Amino acid sequence: AGSSILQDTRSLVVKEFFKSLLLSFSPNLDEFNPDIPEWRQDVGRVIKKALLQVSDFPEEHLLVAVFPGVPTAAELFLVPNKNQSDDRKKCEEELEKASSVIVTALNQNLVEFELKPGVRVIVYNTQLTLAPLVDSSPRHSSSAMLMLLSVVFLGLAVFLIYKFKRKIPWINIYAEVNQEKEQEMIGSVGQSDSTPKITLSEFTTSKELMEKELDARVKRGVGNACESTREIPNCTSV
């Protein structure tokens, strides 16, 4: 027994092209994940059997690799039957067809397996992320696309208004109205500035008026006296 040697042999096959999908799982799988290689291999075989139930893809060309760590994630590989360049186009079409069938089943939550009695795990199709419970249903993806398009159109509209604001009719009308109002306000201010200004110094006080009136009366009195002296005849007795 002491001289026995255990040897592990593996065969490697190099493929020119393949198809892969990222997989995530319902959160209850993480509760039973000890993060050891043996557990990942066992779960990978169970996932493979669940996928074969919804697809007629050959078992030997369907591979599942479970990633270490939590949250639990995996990657599905679809490899072609042949690796000849002449049949590449046909093989790619077969892989694409098989991938579409599996993705449809994943989106409809048809791929699941029983981890232990009473514990069922659902397999999801993960897009652009390894996070679990990514809802890739058309409803949510379409709403996200609409939000993205609305933001893009809003930004484009603001840019066009800013760039071509002089060529838009209603903006020109608004600018002309504001310009006319400004000219009217400037004209009214200019007219008020051009009106003659009378200071308080130009108004005569009551005292000055009385003095002027007295001077006029004195002048008239002196004139009358002079006229009366001229009219008196000079009488002399002979």
JSON list of C-alpha atoms in Angstrom, two decimals:
[
{"chain": "A", "resi": 1, "resn": "ALA", "atom": "CA", "xyz": [0.00, 0.00, 0.00]},
{"chain": "A", "resi": 2, "resn": "GLY", "atom": "CA", "xyz": [2.87, 2.33, 0.74]},
{"chain": "A", "resi": 3, "resn": "SER", "atom": "CA", "xyz": [4.34, 1.89, -2.72]},
{"chain": "A", "resi": 4, "resn": "SER", "atom": "CA", "xyz": [1.12, 2.56, -4.64]},
{"chain": "A", "resi": 5, "resn": "ILE", "atom": "CA", "xyz": [0.90, 5.73, -6.71]},
{"chain": "A", "resi": 6, "resn": "LEU", "atom": "CA", "xyz": [-2.33, 7.48, -7.63]},
{"chain": "A", "resi": 7, "resn": "GLN", "atom": "CA", "xyz": [-2.19, 9.09, -11.03]},
{"chain": "A", "resi": 8, "resn": "ASP", "atom": "CA", "xyz": [-4.82, 11.47, -12.36]},
{"chain": "A", "resi": 9, "resn": "THR", "atom": "CA", "xyz": [-5.03, 11.70, -16.11]},
{"chain": "A", "resi": 10, "resn": "ARG", "atom": "CA", "xyz": [-7.01, 14.22, -18.11]},
{"chain": "A", "resi": 11, "resn": "SER", "atom": "CA", "xyz": [-7.44, 14.60, -21.84]},
{"chain": "A", "resi": 12, "resn": "LEU", "atom": "CA", "xyz": [-7.52, 18.05, -23.37]},
{"chain": "A", "resi": 13, "resn": "VAL", "atom": "CA", "xyz": [-9.24, 18.92, -26.61]},
{"chain": "A", "resi": 14, "resn": "VAL", "atom": "CA", "xyz": [-8.53, 22.21, -28.38]},
{"chain": "A", "resi": 15, "resn": "LYS", "atom": "CA", "xyz": [-11.48, 23.75, -30.18]},
{"chain": "A", "resi": 16, "resn": "GLU", "atom": "CA", "xyz": [-11.24, 26.56, -32.70]},
{"chain": "A", "resi": 17, "resn": "PHE", "atom": "CA", "xyz": [-14.49, 28.18, -31.58]},
{"chain": "A", "resi": 18, "resn": "PHE", "atom": "CA", "xyz": [-17.23, 27.64, -29.01]},
{"chain": "A", "resi": 19, "resn": "LYS", "atom": "CA", "xyz": [-20.25, 29.31, -27.40]},
{"chain": "A", "resi": 20, "resn": "SER", "atom": "CA", "xyz": [-20.51, 30.25, -23.73]},
{"chain": "A", "resi": 21, "resn": "LEU", "atom": "CA", "xyz": [-23.20, 31.53, -21.36]},
{"chain": "A", "resi": 22, "resn": "LEU", "atom": "CA", "xyz": [-22.89, 32.92, -17.85]},
{"chain": "A", "resi": 23, "resn": "LEU", "atom": "CA", "xyz": [-25.18, 31.35, -15.24]},
{"chain": "A", "resi": 24, "resn": "SER", "atom": "CA", "xyz": [-26.38, 32.52, -11.85]},
{"chain": "A", "resi": 25, "resn": "PHE", "atom": "CA", "xyz": [-28.60, 30.83, -9.27]},
{"chain": "A", "resi": 26, "resn": "SER", "atom": "CA", "xyz": [-31.26, 31.56, -6.70]},
{"chain": "A", "resi": 27, "resn": "PRO", "atom": "CA", "xyz": [-29.78, 32.80, -3.37]},
{"chain": "A", "resi": 28, "resn": "ASN", "atom": "CA", "xyz": [-30.60, 29.62, -1.44]},
{"chain": "A", "resi": 29, "resn": "LEU", "atom": "CA", "xyz": [-27.69, 27.87, -3.18]},
{"chain": "A", "resi": 30, "resn": "ASP", "atom": "CA", "xyz": [-25.19, 30.18, -1.46]},
{"chain": "A", "resi": 31, "resn": "GLU", "atom": "CA", "xyz": [-26.33, 28.92, 1.95]},
{"chain": "A", "resi": 32, "resn": "PHE", "atom": "CA", "xyz": [-25.01, 25.42, 1.11]},
{"chain": "A", "resi": 33, "resn": "ASN", "atom": "CA", "xyz": [-21.85, 26.51, -0.71]},
{"chain": "A", "resi": 34, "resn": "PRO", "atom": "CA", "xyz": [-18.76, 25.30, 1.24]},
{"chain": "A", "resi": 35, "resn": "ASP", "atom": "CA", "xyz": [-16.49, 26.73, -1.51]},
{"chain": "A", "resi": 36, "resn": "ILE", "atom": "CA", "xyz": [-14.50, 23.56, -2.11]},
{"chain": "A", "resi": 37, "resn": "PRO", "atom": "CA", "xyz": [-13.59, 21.99, -5.49]},
{"chain": "A", "resi": 38, "resn": "GLU", "atom": "CA", "xyz": [-15.47, 18.74, -4.86]},
{"chain": "A", "resi": 39, "resn": "TRP", "atom": "CA", "xyz": [-18.72, 20.54, -4.17]},
{"chain": "A", "resi": 40, "resn": "ARG", "atom": "CA", "xyz": [-18.33, 22.69, -7.31]},
{"chain": "A", "resi": 41, "resn": "GLN", "atom": "CA", "xyz": [-17.76, 19.59, -9.45]},
{"chain": "A", "resi": 42, "resn": "ASP", "atom": "CA", "xyz": [-20.87, 17.86, -8.06]},
{"chain": "A", "resi": 43, "resn": "VAL", "atom": "CA", "xyz": [-23.03, 20.96, -8.61]},
{"chain": "A", "resi": 44, "resn": "GLY", "atom": "CA", "xyz": [-21.64, 21.30, -12.14]},
{"chain": "A", "resi": 45, "resn": "ARG", "atom": "CA", "xyz": [-22.77, 17.76, -12.99]},
{"chain": "A", "resi": 46, "resn": "VAL", "atom": "CA", "xyz": [-26.23, 18.43, -11.55]},
{"chain": "A", "resi": 47, "resn": "ILE", "atom": "CA", "xyz": [-26.54, 21.65, -13.59]},
{"chain": "A", "resi": 48, "resn": "LYS", "atom": "CA", "xyz": [-25.49, 19.80, -16.72]},
{"chain": "A", "resi": 49, "resn": "LYS", "atom": "CA", "xyz": [-28.23, 17.19, -16.24]},
{"chain": "A", "resi": 50, "resn": "ALA", "atom": "CA", "xyz": [-30.81, 19.95, -15.73]},
{"chain": "A", "resi": 51, "resn": "LEU", "atom": "CA", "xyz": [-29.73, 21.65, -18.96]},
{"chain": "A", "resi": 52, "resn": "LEU", "atom": "CA", "xyz": [-29.88, 18.41, -20.94]},
{"chain": "A", "resi": 53, "resn": "GLN", "atom": "CA", "xyz": [-33.55, 18.08, -19.99]},
{"chain": "A", "resi": 54, "resn": "VAL", "atom": "CA", "xyz": [-34.43, 21.25, -21.96]},
{"chain": "A", "resi": 55, "resn": "SER", "atom": "CA", "xyz": [-32.00, 20.77, -24.86]},
{"chain": "A", "resi": 56, "resn": "ASP", "atom": "CA", "xyz": [-31.07, 17.92, -27.16]},
{"chain": "A", "resi": 57, "resn": "PHE", "atom": "CA", "xyz": [-27.46, 19.11, -27.42]},
{"chain": "A", "resi": 58, "resn": "PRO", "atom": "CA", "xyz": [-24.95, 16.22, -27.10]},
{"chain": "A", "resi": 59, "resn": "GLU", "atom": "CA", "xyz": [-23.88, 15.65, -23.50]},
{"chain": "A", "resi": 60, "resn": "GLU", "atom": "CA", "xyz": [-20.18, 15.28, -24.32]},
{"chain": "A", "resi": 61, "resn": "HIS", "atom": "CA", "xyz": [-20.16, 18.74, -25.96]},
{"chain": "A", "resi": 62, "resn": "LEU", "atom": "CA", "xyz": [-21.84, 20.56, -23.08]},
{"chain": "A", "resi": 63, "resn": "LEU", "atom": "CA", "xyz": [-19.54, 21.62, -20.23]},
{"chain": "A", "resi": 64, "resn": "VAL", "atom": "CA", "xyz": [-20.32, 23.46, -16.98]},
{"chain": "A", "resi": 65, "resn": "ALA", "atom": "CA", "xyz": [-17.68, 25.15, -14.81]},
{"chain": "A", "resi": 66, "resn": "VAL", "atom": "CA", "xyz": [-18.71, 26.51, -11.40]},
{"chain": "A", "resi": 67, "resn": "PHE", "atom": "CA", "xyz": [-16.65, 29.48, -10.21]},
{"chain": "A", "resi": 68, "resn": "PRO", "atom": "CA", "xyz": [-15.20, 29.56, -6.70]},
{"chain": "A", "resi": 69, "resn": "GLY", "atom": "CA", "xyz": [-16.54, 32.00, -4.14]},
{"chain": "A", "resi": 70, "resn": "VAL", "atom": "CA", "xyz": [-19.91, 33.44, -3.22]},
{"chain": "A", "resi": 71, "resn": "PRO", "atom": "CA", "xyz": [-22.32, 34.37, -4.78]},
{"chain": "A", "resi": 72, "resn": "THR", "atom": "CA", "xyz": [-22.31, 31.12, -6.70]},
{"chain": "A", "resi": 73, "resn": "ALA", "atom": "CA", "xyz": [-21.89, 31.53, -10.46]},
{"chain": "A", "resi": 74, "resn": "ALA", "atom": "CA", "xyz": [-21.01, 29.27, -13.36]},
{"chain": "A", "resi": 75, "resn": "GLU", "atom": "CA", "xyz": [-20.26, 29.30, -17.06]},
{"chain": "A", "resi": 76, "resn": "LEU", "atom": "CA", "xyz": [-21.78, 27.02, -19.67]},
{"chain": "A", "resi": 77, "resn": "PHE", "atom": "CA", "xyz": [-19.69, 26.02, -22.69]},
{"chain": "A", "resi": 78, "resn": "LEU", "atom": "CA", "xyz": [-21.13, 24.66, -25.93]},
{"chain": "A", "resi": 79, "resn": "VAL", "atom": "CA", "xyz": [-18.43, 23.13, -28.12]},
{"chain": "A", "resi": 80, "resn": "PRO", "atom": "CA", "xyz": [-18.93, 21.92, -31.70]},
{"chain": "A", "resi": 81, "resn": "ASN", "atom": "CA", "xyz": [-18.92, 18.28, -32.76]},
{"chain": "A", "resi": 82, "resn": "LYS", "atom": "CA", "xyz": [-16.26, 18.90, -35.39]},
{"chain": "A", "resi": 83, "resn": "ASN", "atom": "CA", "xyz": [-13.36, 21.27, -35.60]},
{"chain": "A", "resi": 84, "resn": "GLN", "atom": "CA", "xyz": [-12.94, 21.50, -39.34]},
{"chain": "A", "resi": 85, "resn": "SER", "atom": "CA", "xyz": [-12.68, 24.89, -41.01]},
{"chain": "A", "resi": 86, "resn": "ASP", "atom": "CA", "xyz": [-14.84, 23.74, -43.91]},
{"chain": "A", "resi": 87, "resn": "ASP", "atom": "CA", "xyz": [-17.82, 23.04, -41.65]},
{"chain": "A", "resi": 88, "resn": "ARG", "atom": "CA", "xyz": [-17.29, 26.03, -39.36]},
{"chain": "A", "resi": 89, "resn": "LYS", "atom": "CA", "xyz": [-20.28, 27.98, -40.62]},
{"chain": "A", "resi": 90, "resn": "LYS", "atom": "CA", "xyz": [-22.60, 25.04, -40.15]},
{"chain": "A", "resi": 91, "resn": "CYS", "atom": "CA", "xyz": [-21.21, 24.31, -36.68]},
{"chain": "A", "resi": 92, "resn": "GLU", "atom": "CA", "xyz": [-21.62, 27.95, -35.65]},
{"chain": "A", "resi": 93, "resn": "GLU", "atom": "CA", "xyz": [-25.26, 27.85, -36.75]},
{"chain": "A", "resi": 94, "resn": "GLU", "atom": "CA", "xyz": [-25.83, 24.69, -34.69]},
{"chain": "A", "resi": 95, "resn": "LEU", "atom": "CA", "xyz": [-24.21, 26.27, -31.64]},
{"chain": "A", "resi": 96, "resn": "GLU", "atom": "CA", "xyz": [-26.29, 29.43, -32.04]},
{"chain": "A", "resi": 97, "resn": "LYS", "atom": "CA", "xyz": [-29.48, 27.40, -32.33]},
{"chain": "A", "resi": 98, "resn": "ALA", "atom": "CA", "xyz": [-28.68, 25.32, -29.24]},
{"chain": "A", "resi": 99, "resn": "SER", "atom": "CA", "xyz": [-27.71, 28.46, -27.31]},
{"chain": "A", "resi": 100, "resn": "SER", "atom": "CA", "xyz": [-31.03, 30.14, -28.20]},
{"chain": "A", "resi": 101, "resn": "VAL", "atom": "CA", "xyz": [-32.98, 27.12, -26.96]},
{"chain": "A", "resi": 102, "resn": "ILE", "atom": "CA", "xyz": [-31.11, 27.08, -23.64]},
{"chain": "A", "resi": 103, "resn": "VAL", "atom": "CA", "xyz": [-31.42, 30.86, -23.16]},
{"chain": "A", "resi": 104, "resn": "THR", "atom": "CA", "xyz": [-35.18, 30.67, -23.74]},
{"chain": "A", "resi": 105, "resn": "ALA", "atom": "CA", "xyz": [-35.50, 27.92, -21.16]},
{"chain": "A", "resi": 106, "resn": "LEU", "atom": "CA", "xyz": [-33.40, 29.90, -18.66]},
{"chain": "A", "resi": 107, "resn": "ASN", "atom": "CA", "xyz": [-35.46, 33.05, -19.14]},
{"chain": "A", "resi": 108, "resn": "GLN", "atom": "CA", "xyz": [-38.65, 31.07, -18.51]},
{"chain": "A", "resi": 109, "resn": "ASN", "atom": "CA", "xyz": [-37.19, 29.59, -15.28]},
{"chain": "A", "resi": 110, "resn": "LEU", "atom": "CA", "xyz": [-37.48, 26.07, -16.71]},
{"chain": "A", "resi": 111, "resn": "VAL", "atom": "CA", "xyz": [-34.00, 24.99, -15.61]},
{"chain": "A", "resi": 112, "resn": "GLU", "atom": "CA", "xyz": [-33.88, 23.95, -11.96]},
{"chain": "A", "resi": 113, "resn": "PHE", "atom": "CA", "xyz": [-32.53, 21.15, -9.80]},
{"chain": "A", "resi": 114, "resn": "GLU", "atom": "CA", "xyz": [-33.03, 19.74, -6.32]},
{"chain": "A", "resi": 115, "resn": "LEU", "atom": "CA", "xyz": [-30.00, 20.31, -4.12]},
{"chain": "A", "resi": 116, "resn": "LYS", "atom": "CA", "xyz": [-31.45, 18.38, -1.20]},
{"chain": "A", "resi": 117, "resn": "PRO", "atom": "CA", "xyz": [-34.96, 17.31, -0.19]},
{"chain": "A", "resi": 118, "resn": "GLY", "atom": "CA", "xyz": [-37.09, 20.46, -0.01]},
{"chain": "A", "resi": 119, "resn": "VAL", "atom": "CA", "xyz": [-34.41, 22.75, -1.52]},
{"chain": "A", "resi": 120, "resn": "ARG", "atom": "CA", "xyz": [-34.81, 23.56, -5.20]},
{"chain": "A", "resi": 121, "resn": "VAL", "atom": "CA", "xyz": [-32.43, 25.88, -7.01]},
{"chain": "A", "resi": 122, "resn": "ILE", "atom": "CA", "xyz": [-33.36, 27.88, -10.13]},
{"chain": "A", "resi": 123, "resn": "VAL", "atom": "CA", "xyz": [-30.74, 28.57, -12.80]},
{"chain": "A", "resi": 124, "resn": "TYR", "atom": "CA", "xyz": [-30.73, 32.00, -14.49]},
{"chain": "A", "resi": 125, "resn": "ASN", "atom": "CA", "xyz": [-29.07, 33.44, -17.56]},
{"chain": "A", "resi": 126, "resn": "THR", "atom": "CA", "xyz": [-26.67, 36.20, -16.50]},
{"chain": "A", "resi": 127, "resn": "GLN", "atom": "CA", "xyz": [-25.92, 39.02, -18.95]},
{"chain": "A", "resi": 128, "resn": "LEU", "atom": "CA", "xyz": [-22.82, 41.20, -18.53]},
{"chain": "A", "resi": 129, "resn": "THR", "atom": "CA", "xyz": [-22.58, 40.40, -14.82]},
{"chain": "A", "resi": 130, "resn": "LEU", "atom": "CA", "xyz": [-22.12, 37.49, -12.47]},
{"chain": "A", "resi": 131, "resn": "ALA", "atom": "CA", "xyz": [-24.56, 38.84, -9.89]},
{"chain": "A", "resi": 132, "resn": "PRO", "atom": "CA", "xyz": [-27.41, 36.43, -9.06]},
{"chain": "A", "resi": 133, "resn": "LEU", "atom": "CA", "xyz": [-31.06, 37.10, -9.60]},
{"chain": "A", "resi": 134, "resn": "VAL", "atom": "CA", "xyz": [-30.52, 39.28, -12.63]},
{"chain": "A", "resi": 135, "resn": "ASP", "atom": "CA", "xyz": [-33.89, 39.61, -14.28]},
{"chain": "A", "resi": 136, "resn": "SER", "atom": "CA", "xyz": [-33.30, 39.42, -18.02]},
{"chain": "A", "resi": 137, "resn": "SER", "atom": "CA", "xyz": [-36.95, 39.26, -18.99]},
{"chain": "A", "resi": 138, "resn": "PRO", "atom": "CA", "xyz": [-38.00, 41.33, -22.05]},
{"chain": "A", "resi": 139, "resn": "ARG", "atom": "CA", "xyz": [-40.24, 43.54, -19.91]},
{"chain": "A", "resi": 140, "resn": "HIS", "atom": "CA", "xyz": [-37.45, 44.91, -17.73]},
{"chain": "A", "resi": 141, "resn": "SER", "atom": "CA", "xyz": [-34.94, 45.11, -20.56]},
{"chain": "A", "resi": 142, "resn": "SER", "atom": "CA", "xyz": [-37.40, 47.07, -22.70]},
{"chain": "A", "resi": 143, "resn": "SER", "atom": "CA", "xyz": [-38.14, 49.52, -19.88]},
{"chain": "A", "resi": 144, "resn": "ALA", "atom": "CA", "xyz": [-34.43, 50.08, -19.32]},
{"chain": "A", "resi": 145, "resn": "MET", "atom": "CA", "xyz": [-33.97, 50.63, -23.05]},
{"chain": "A", "resi": 146, "resn": "LEU", "atom": "CA", "xyz": [-36.81, 53.17, -23.10]},
{"chain": "A", "resi": 147, "resn": "MET", "atom": "CA", "xyz": [-35.25, 55.08, -20.20]},
{"chain": "A", "resi": 148, "resn": "LEU", "atom": "CA", "xyz": [-31.90, 55.11, -21.96]},
{"chain": "A", "resi": 149, "resn": "LEU", "atom": "CA", "xyz": [-33.44, 56.32, -25.22]},
{"chain": "A", "resi": 150, "resn": "SER", "atom": "CA", "xyz": [-35.40, 59.05, -23.42]},
{"chain": "A", "resi": 151, "resn": "VAL", "atom": "CA", "xyz": [-32.22, 60.35, -21.79]},
{"chain": "A", "resi": 152, "resn": "VAL", "atom": "CA", "xyz": [-30.40, 60.30, -25.13]},
{"chain": "A", "resi": 153, "resn": "PHE", "atom": "CA", "xyz": [-33.21, 62.15, -26.93]},
{"chain": "A", "resi": 154, "resn": "LEU", "atom": "CA", "xyz": [-33.44, 64.74, -24.15]},
{"chain": "A", "resi": 155, "resn": "GLY", "atom": "CA", "xyz": [-29.72, 65.44, -24.36]},
{"chain": "A", "resi": 156, "resn": "LEU", "atom": "CA", "xyz": [-29.90, 65.65, -28.15]},
{"chain": "A", "resi": 157, "resn": "ALA", "atom": "CA", "xyz": [-32.83, 68.09, -27.99]},
{"chain": "A", "resi": 158, "resn": "VAL", "atom": "CA", "xyz": [-30.99, 70.36, -25.55]},
{"chain": "A", "resi": 159, "resn": "PHE", "atom": "CA", "xyz": [-27.91, 70.30, -27.78]},
{"chain": "A", "resi": 160, "resn": "LEU", "atom": "CA", "xyz": [-29.89, 71.15, -30.93]},
{"chain": "A", "resi": 161, "resn": "ILE", "atom": "CA", "xyz": [-31.76, 74.00, -29.21]},
{"chain": "A", "resi": 162, "resn": "TYR", "atom": "CA", "xyz": [-28.50, 75.43, -27.92]},
{"chain": "A", "resi": 163, "resn": "LYS", "atom": "CA", "xyz": [-26.76, 75.14, -31.28]},
{"chain": "A", "resi": 164, "resn": "PHE", "atom": "CA", "xyz": [-29.58, 76.24, -33.60]},
{"chain": "A", "resi": 165, "resn": "LYS", "atom": "CA", "xyz": [-31.48, 78.59, -31.31]},
{"chain": "A", "resi": 166, "resn": "ARG", "atom": "CA", "xyz": [-31.11, 81.48, -33.80]},
{"chain": "A", "resi": 167, "resn": "LYS", "atom": "CA", "xyz": [-32.81, 79.47, -36.53]},
{"chain": "A", "resi": 168, "resn": "ILE", "atom": "CA", "xyz": [-35.88, 78.45, -34.50]},
{"chain": "A", "resi": 169, "resn": "PRO", "atom": "CA", "xyz": [-38.85, 80.79, -35.27]},
{"chain": "A", "resi": 170, "resn": "TRP", "atom": "CA", "xyz": [-40.46, 80.97, -31.84]},
{"chain": "A", "resi": 171, "resn": "ILE", "atom": "CA", "xyz": [-37.13, 81.73, -30.20]},
{"chain": "A", "resi": 172, "resn": "ASN", "atom": "CA", "xyz": [-36.55, 84.59, -32.70]},
{"chain": "A", "resi": 173, "resn": "ILE", "atom": "CA", "xyz": [-40.02, 86.01, -32.00]},
{"chain": "A", "resi": 174, "resn": "TYR", "atom": "CA", "xyz": [-39.40, 85.88, -28.28]},
{"chain": "A", "resi": 175, "resn": "ALA", "atom": "CA", "xyz": [-36.05, 87.62, -28.73]},
{"chain": "A", "resi": 176, "resn": "GLU", "atom": "CA", "xyz": [-37.58, 90.35, -30.96]},
{"chain": "A", "resi": 177, "resn": "VAL", "atom": "CA", "xyz": [-40.35, 91.04, -28.44]},
{"chain": "A", "resi": 178, "resn": "ASN", "atom": "CA", "xyz": [-37.82, 91.37, -25.65]},
{"chain": "A", "resi": 179, "resn": "GLN", "atom": "CA", "xyz": [-35.69, 93.67, -27.83]},
{"chain": "A", "resi": 180, "resn": "GLU", "atom": "CA", "xyz": [-38.69, 95.90, -28.62]},
{"chain": "A", "resi": 181, "resn": "LYS", "atom": "CA", "xyz": [-39.56, 96.14, -24.94]},
{"chain": "A", "resi": 182, "resn": "GLU", "atom": "CA", "xyz": [-36.00, 97.11, -24.12]},
{"chain": "A", "resi": 183, "resn": "GLN", "atom": "CA", "xyz": [-36.02, 99.79, -26.84]},
{"chain": "A", "resi": 184, "resn": "GLU", "atom": "CA", "xyz": [-39.30, 101.22, -25.53]},
{"chain": "A", "resi": 185, "resn": "MET", "atom": "CA", "xyz": [-37.90, 101.38, -22.02]},
{"chain": "A", "resi": 186, "resn": "ILE", "atom": "CA", "xyz": [-34.73, 103.07, -23.26]},
{"chain": "A", "resi": 187, "resn": "GLY", "atom": "CA", "xyz": [-36.80, 105.58, -25.33]},
{"chain": "A", "resi": 188, "resn": "SER", "atom": "CA", "xyz": [-38.99, 106.51, -22.38]},
{"chain": "A", "resi": 189, "resn": "VAL", "atom": "CA", "xyz": [-35.94, 107.06, -20.22]},
{"chain": "A", "resi": 190, "resn": "GLY", "atom": "CA", "xyz": [-34.36, 109.22, -22.96]},
{"chain": "A", "resi": 191, "resn": "GLN", "atom": "CA", "xyz": [-37.49, 111.38, -23.25]},
{"chain": "A", "resi": 192, "resn": "SER", "atom": "CA", "xyz": [-37.60, 111.92, -19.54]},
{"chain": "A", "resi": 193, "resn": "ASP", "atom": "CA", "xyz": [-33.97, 112.98, -19.65]},
{"chain": "A", "resi": 194, "resn": "SER", "atom": "CA", "xyz": [-34.58, 115.48, -22.52]},
{"chain": "A", "resi": 195, "resn": "THR", "atom": "CA", "xyz": [-37.44, 117.35, -20.76]},
{"chain": "A", "resi": 196, "resn": "PRO", "atom": "CA", "xyz": [-36.36, 120.76, -19.37]},
{"chain": "A", "resi": 197, "resn": "LYS", "atom": "CA", "xyz": [-35.59, 120.76, -15.71]},
{"chain": "A", "resi": 198, "resn": "ILE", "atom": "CA", "xyz": [-36.67, 123.72, -13.53]},
{"chain": "A", "resi": 199, "resn": "THR", "atom": "CA", "xyz": [-34.78, 124.23, -10.35]},
{"chain": "A", "resi": 200, "resn": "LEU", "atom": "CA", "xyz": [-36.15, 125.87, -7.21]},
{"chain": "A", "resi": 201, "resn": "SER", "atom": "CA", "xyz": [-33.81, 128.80, -7.68]},
{"chain": "A", "resi": 202, "resn": "GLU", "atom": "CA", "xyz": [-35.80, 129.88, -10.77]},
{"chain": "A", "resi": 203, "resn": "PHE", "atom": "CA", "xyz": [-38.99, 130.37, -8.75]},
{"chain": "A", "resi": 204, "resn": "THR", "atom": "CA", "xyz": [-39.21, 133.87, -7.14]},
{"chain": "A", "resi": 205, "resn": "THR", "atom": "CA", "xyz": [-40.20, 134.07, -3.52]},
{"chain": "A", "resi": 206, "resn": "SER", "atom": "CA", "xyz": [-43.10, 136.17, -2.19]},
{"chain": "A", "resi": 207, "resn": "LYS", "atom": "CA", "xyz": [-40.68, 138.72, -0.73]},
{"chain": "A", "resi": 208, "resn": "GLU", "atom": "CA", "xyz": [-39.10, 139.35, -4.11]},
{"chain": "A", "resi": 209, "resn": "LEU", "atom": "CA", "xyz": [-42.52, 139.72, -5.70]},
{"chain": "A", "resi": 210, "resn": "MET", "atom": "CA", "xyz": [-43.53, 142.37, -3.14]},
{"chain": "A", "resi": 211, "resn": "GLU", "atom": "CA", "xyz": [-40.30, 144.29, -3.68]},
{"chain": "A", "resi": 212, "resn": "LYS", "atom": "CA", "xyz": [-40.81, 144.26, -7.44]},
{"chain": "A", "resi": 213, "resn": "GLU", "atom": "CA", "xyz": [-44.40, 145.44, -7.08]},
{"chain": "A", "resi": 214, "resn": "LEU", "atom": "CA", "xyz": [-43.38, 148.34, -4.76]},
{"chain": "A", "resi": 215, "resn": "ASP", "atom": "CA", "xyz": [-40.68, 149.42, -7.21]},
{"chain": "A", "resi": 216, "resn": "ALA", "atom": "CA", "xyz": [-43.21, 149.46, -10.02]},
{"chain": "A", "resi": 217, "resn": "ARG", "atom": "CA", "xyz": [-45.68, 151.55, -7.98]},
{"chain": "A", "resi": 218, "resn": "VAL", "atom": "CA", "xyz": [-42.98, 154.05, -7.00]},
{"chain": "A", "resi": 219, "resn": "LYS", "atom": "CA", "xyz": [-41.95, 154.40, -10.61]},
{"chain": "A", "resi": 220, "resn": "ARG", "atom": "CA", "xyz": [-45.56, 154.95, -11.70]},
{"chain": "A", "resi": 221, "resn": "GLY", "atom": "CA", "xyz": [-46.06, 157.55, -8.92]},
{"chain": "A", "resi": 222, "resn": "VAL", "atom": "CA", "xyz": [-43.01, 159.54, -9.93]},
{"chain": "A", "resi": 223, "resn": "GLY", "atom": "CA", "xyz": [-44.11, 159.50, -13.55]},
{"chain": "A", "resi": 224, "resn": "ASN", "atom": "CA", "xyz": [-47.58, 160.81, -12.69]},
{"chain": "A", "resi": 225, "resn": "ALA", "atom": "CA", "xyz": [-46.12, 163.62, -10.56]},
{"chain": "A", "resi": 226, "resn": "CYS", "atom": "CA", "xyz": [-43.92, 164.74, -13.40]},
{"chain": "A", "resi": 227, "resn": "GLU", "atom": "CA", "xyz": [-46.83, 164.81, -15.79]},
{"chain": "A", "resi": 228, "resn": "SER", "atom": "CA", "xyz": [-48.99, 166.84, -13.36]},
{"chain": "A", "resi": 229, "resn": "THR", "atom": "CA", "xyz": [-46.29, 169.50, -12.92]},
{"chain": "A", "resi": 230, "resn": "ARG", "atom": "CA", "xyz": [-46.05, 169.89, -16.66]},
{"chain": "A", "resi": 231, "resn": "GLU", "atom": "CA", "xyz": [-49.75, 170.54, -17.08]},
{"chain": "A", "resi": 232, "resn": "ILE", "atom": "CA", "xyz": [-50.05, 173.39, -14.42]},
{"chain": "A", "resi": 233, "resn": "PRO", "atom": "CA", "xyz": [-50.22, 176.81, -16.33]},
{"chain": "A", "resi": 234, "resn": "ASN", "atom": "CA", "xyz": [-47.97, 179.62, -15.34]},
{"chain": "A", "resi": 235, "resn": "CYS", "atom": "CA", "xyz": [-50.32, 182.55, -14.43]},
{"chain": "A", "resi": 236, "resn": "THR", "atom": "CA", "xyz": [-48.86, 186.01, -14.03]},
{"chain": "A", "resi": 237, "resn": "SER", "atom": "CA", "xyz": [-50.76, 189.20, -13.31]},
{"chain": "A", "resi": 238, "resn": "VAL", "atom": "CA", "xyz": [-50.18, 192.24, -15.52]}
]
